[in-house]
PDB file of C-alpha atoms in Angstrom:
ATOM      1  CA  UNK A   1      19.871 -61.558  10.863  1.00  0.00           C
ATOM      2  CA  UNK A   2      20.270 -64.007  13.724  1.00  0.00           C
ATOM      3  CA  UNK A   3      23.705 -64.524  15.208  1.00  0.00           C
ATOM      4  CA  UNK A   4      23.986 -68.244  15.949  1.00  0.00           C
ATOM      5  CA  UNK A   5      27.703 -68.615  16.651  1.00  0.00           C
ATOM      6  CA  UNK A   6      28.956 -70.177  19.891  1.00  0.00           C
ATOM      7  CA  UNK A   7      27.402 -68.728  23.023  1.00  0.00           C
ATOM      8  CA  UNK A   8      30.314 -66.809  24.516  1.00  0.00           C
ATOM      9  CA  UNK A   9      32.892 -64.111  23.952  1.00  0.00           C
ATOM     10  CA  UNK A  10      34.664 -65.704  21.018  1.00  0.00           C
ATOM     11  CA  UNK A  11      31.464 -66.664  19.202  1.00  0.00           C
ATOM     12  CA  UNK A  12      30.233 -63.103  19.590  1.00  0.00           C
ATOM     13  CA  UNK A  13      33.525 -61.744  18.261  1.00  0.00           C
ATOM     14  CA  UNK A  14      33.492 -63.977  15.169  1.00  0.00           C
ATOM     15  CA  UNK A  15      29.931 -62.934  14.320  1.00  0.00           C
ATOM     16  CA  UNK A  16      30.613 -59.226  14.803  1.00  0.00           C
ATOM     17  CA  UNK A  17      33.765 -59.368  12.688  1.00  0.00           C
ATOM     18  CA  UNK A  18      31.733 -60.943   9.880  1.00  0.00           C
ATOM     19  CA  UNK A  19      29.098 -58.230  10.311  1.00  0.00           C
ATOM     20  CA  UNK A  20      31.828 -55.574  10.039  1.00  0.00           C
ATOM     21  CA  UNK A  21      33.199 -57.128   6.849  1.00  0.00           C
ATOM     22  CA  UNK A  22      29.767 -57.144   5.183  1.00  0.00           C
ATOM     23  CA  UNK A  23      28.969 -53.695   6.663  1.00  0.00           C
ATOM     24  CA  UNK A  24      25.803 -54.909   8.410  1.00  0.00           C
ATOM     25  CA  UNK A  25      23.904 -51.893   9.806  1.00  0.00           C
ATOM     26  CA  UNK A  26      20.429 -53.320  10.372  1.00  0.00           C
ATOM     27  CA  UNK A  27      19.078 -54.685  13.672  1.00  0.00           C
ATOM     28  CA  UNK A  28      19.957 -58.264  14.514  1.00  0.00           C
ATOM     29  CA  UNK A  29      19.019 -60.922  17.052  1.00  0.00           C
ATOM     30  CA  UNK A  30      21.150 -63.295  19.099  1.00  0.00           C
ATOM     31  CA  UNK A  31      20.535 -67.027  19.516  1.00  0.00           C
ATOM     32  CA  UNK A  32      22.104 -68.063  22.823  1.00  0.00           C
ATOM     33  CA  UNK A  33      22.167 -71.828  23.377  1.00  0.00           C
ATOM     34  CA  UNK A  34      24.640 -74.234  24.886  1.00  0.00           C
ATOM     35  CA  UNK A  35      23.083 -77.451  23.606  1.00  0.00           C
ATOM     36  CA  UNK A  36      22.551 -78.675  20.063  1.00  0.00           C
ATOM     37  CA  UNK A  37      19.425 -80.728  20.755  1.00  0.00           C
ATOM     38  CA  UNK A  38      16.310 -80.016  18.699  1.00  0.00           C
ATOM     39  CA  UNK A  39      14.453 -78.883  21.817  1.00  0.00           C
ATOM     40  CA  UNK A  40      17.236 -76.508  22.940  1.00  0.00           C
ATOM     41  CA  UNK A  41      17.438 -74.957  19.472  1.00  0.00           C
ATOM     42  CA  UNK A  42      13.649 -74.444  19.318  1.00  0.00           C
ATOM     43  CA  UNK A  43      13.649 -72.892  22.802  1.00  0.00           C
ATOM     44  CA  UNK A  44      16.571 -70.676  21.834  1.00  0.00           C
ATOM     45  CA  UNK A  45      14.761 -69.348  18.776  1.00  0.00           C
ATOM     46  CA  UNK A  46      11.710 -68.674  20.943  1.00  0.00           C
ATOM     47  CA  UNK A  47      13.906 -66.554  23.257  1.00  0.00           C
ATOM     48  CA  UNK A  48      15.934 -64.544  20.718  1.00  0.00           C
ATOM     49  CA  UNK A  49      17.375 -61.383  22.262  1.00  0.00           C
ATOM     50  CA  UNK A  50      18.282 -58.082  20.607  1.00  0.00           C
ATOM     51  CA  UNK A  51      21.888 -58.292  19.446  1.00  0.00           C
ATOM     52  CA  UNK A  52      22.735 -54.997  21.123  1.00  0.00           C
ATOM     53  CA  UNK A  53      22.194 -56.712  24.473  1.00  0.00           C
ATOM     54  CA  UNK A  54      25.547 -58.426  23.871  1.00  0.00           C
ATOM     55  CA  UNK A  55      27.561 -55.304  23.010  1.00  0.00           C
ATOM     56  CA  UNK A  56      29.611 -55.493  26.217  1.00  0.00           C
ATOM     57  CA  UNK A  57      30.470 -59.136  25.503  1.00  0.00           C
ATOM     58  CA  UNK A  58      31.661 -58.126  22.051  1.00  0.00           C
ATOM     59  CA  UNK A  59      33.693 -55.251  23.529  1.00  0.00           C
ATOM     60  CA  UNK A  60      35.365 -57.617  26.010  1.00  0.00           C
ATOM     61  CA  UNK A  61      36.249 -60.069  23.238  1.00  0.00           C
ATOM     62  CA  UNK A  62      37.552 -57.295  20.984  1.00  0.00           C
ATOM     63  CA  UNK A  63      39.755 -55.950  23.808  1.00  0.00           C
ATOM     64  CA  UNK A  64      41.122 -59.437  24.471  1.00  0.00           C
ATOM     65  CA  UNK A  65      41.908 -59.928  20.787  1.00  0.00           C
ATOM     66  CA  UNK A  66      43.570 -56.519  20.535  1.00  0.00           C
ATOM     67  CA  UNK A  67      45.633 -57.111  23.688  1.00  0.00           C
ATOM     68  CA  UNK A  68      46.753 -60.501  22.372  1.00  0.00           C
ATOM     69  CA  UNK A  69      47.827 -58.905  19.109  1.00  0.00           C
ATOM     70  CA  UNK A  70      49.551 -55.880  20.652  1.00  0.00           C
ATOM     71  CA  UNK A  71      51.386 -57.809  23.352  1.00  0.00           C
ATOM     72  CA  UNK A  72      52.259 -60.703  21.093  1.00  0.00           C
ATOM     73  CA  UNK A  73      53.514 -58.493  18.278  1.00  0.00           C
ATOM     74  CA  UNK A  74      55.357 -55.828  20.245  1.00  0.00           C
ATOM     75  CA  UNK A  75      56.827 -57.862  23.084  1.00  0.00           C
ATOM     76  CA  UNK A  76      57.858 -60.659  20.724  1.00  0.00           C
ATOM     77  CA  UNK A  77      59.599 -58.160  18.444  1.00  0.00           C
ATOM     78  CA  UNK A  78      61.303 -56.426  21.387  1.00  0.00           C
ATOM     79  CA  UNK A  79      62.578 -59.679  22.888  1.00  0.00           C
ATOM     80  CA  UNK A  80      63.822 -60.954  19.540  1.00  0.00           C
ATOM     81  CA  UNK A  81      65.708 -57.711  18.826  1.00  0.00           C
ATOM     82  CA  UNK A  82      67.153 -57.349  22.324  1.00  0.00           C
ATOM     83  CA  UNK A  83      68.457 -60.908  22.561  1.00  0.00           C
ATOM     84  CA  UNK A  84      69.153 -61.465  18.846  1.00  0.00           C
ATOM     85  CA  UNK A  85      67.085 -64.645  18.889  1.00  0.00           C
ATOM     86  CA  UNK A  86      63.649 -65.800  17.820  1.00  0.00           C
ATOM     87  CA  UNK A  87      61.776 -65.347  21.085  1.00  0.00           C
ATOM     88  CA  UNK A  88      58.068 -64.871  21.578  1.00  0.00           C
ATOM     89  CA  UNK A  89      55.680 -63.669  24.241  1.00  0.00           C
ATOM     90  CA  UNK A  90      51.964 -63.634  24.738  1.00  0.00           C
ATOM     91  CA  UNK A  91      49.251 -62.659  27.182  1.00  0.00           C
ATOM     92  CA  UNK A  92      48.740 -66.262  28.335  1.00  0.00           C
ATOM     93  CA  UNK A  93      51.997 -67.883  27.285  1.00  0.00           C
ATOM     94  CA  UNK A  94      54.325 -65.598  29.255  1.00  0.00           C
ATOM     95  CA  UNK A  95      52.651 -65.915  32.697  1.00  0.00           C
ATOM     96  CA  UNK A  96      52.219 -69.651  32.170  1.00  0.00           C
ATOM     97  CA  UNK A  97      55.909 -70.009  31.387  1.00  0.00           C
ATOM     98  CA  UNK A  98      56.713 -67.945  34.505  1.00  0.00           C
ATOM     99  CA  UNK A  99      54.703 -70.394  36.646  1.00  0.00           C
ATOM    100  CA  UNK A 100      56.555 -73.344  35.124  1.00  0.00           C
ATOM    101  CA  UNK A 101      59.946 -71.709  35.711  1.00  0.00           C
ATOM    102  CA  UNK A 102      58.997 -70.884  39.327  1.00  0.00           C
ATOM    103  CA  UNK A 103      57.924 -74.474  39.986  1.00  0.00           C
ATOM    104  CA  UNK A 104      61.063 -75.856  38.346  1.00  0.00           C
ATOM    105  CA  UNK A 105      63.166 -73.616  40.625  1.00  0.00           C
ATOM    106  CA  UNK A 106      61.253 -74.867  43.685  1.00  0.00           C
ATOM    107  CA  UNK A 107      61.949 -78.458  42.630  1.00  0.00           C
ATOM    108  CA  UNK A 108      65.631 -77.699  41.984  1.00  0.00           C
ATOM    109  CA  UNK A 109      66.019 -75.920  45.344  1.00  0.00           C
ATOM    110  CA  UNK A 110      64.224 -78.644  47.284  1.00  0.00           C
ATOM    111  CA  UNK A 111      66.233 -79.978  50.211  1.00  0.00           C
ATOM    112  CA  UNK A 112      65.074 -83.393  51.383  1.00  0.00           C
ATOM    113  CA  UNK A 113      64.505 -83.780  55.108  1.00  0.00           C
ATOM    114  CA  UNK A 114      64.003 -86.868  57.222  1.00  0.00           C
ATOM    115  CA  UNK A 115      60.505 -87.493  58.441  1.00  0.00           C
ATOM    116  CA  UNK A 116      58.890 -90.188  60.501  1.00  0.00           C
ATOM    117  CA  UNK A 117      55.529 -91.806  60.631  1.00  0.00           C
ATOM    118  CA  UNK A 118      54.400 -92.763  64.111  1.00  0.00           C
ATOM    119  CA  UNK A 119      52.118 -95.738  64.532  1.00  0.00           C
ATOM    120  CA  UNK A 120      50.699 -96.508  67.933  1.00  0.00           C
ATOM    121  CA  UNK A 121      48.294 -99.024  69.342  1.00  0.00           C
ATOM    122  CA  UNK A 122      46.525 -97.770  72.460  1.00  0.00           C
ATOM    123  CA  UNK A 123      44.594-100.919  73.075  1.00  0.00           C
ATOM    124  CA  UNK A 124      40.968-100.330  74.053  1.00  0.00           C
ATOM    125  CA  UNK A 125      41.182 -96.557  74.422  1.00  0.00           C
TER     126      UNK A 125
END
């Protein structure tokens, strides 16, 4: 078996989930390329690595997926129950929204001040 999904966390996660579903227990290799040219693909197959070399990448992706699910599910449910409304939260969505709210507050609280631009001609100096 050669894993040839996208080179990165998410590609590794997709491949490993498929391997779990089919109960793959045999050794496997990993094709790691970032280009789809014929030459890059040939070079990638010439440099196949043992799949176990990417176990930490898989673990990182699995943790990210689990955190997304746990935070999204539990915090969304808690917010919706507490405020009796359909509210949602997420690992990326919530901090991003916080940054937008902070910036909106800065804009709202902005107090314009006079400023001047000085132009001077010092001749030959």
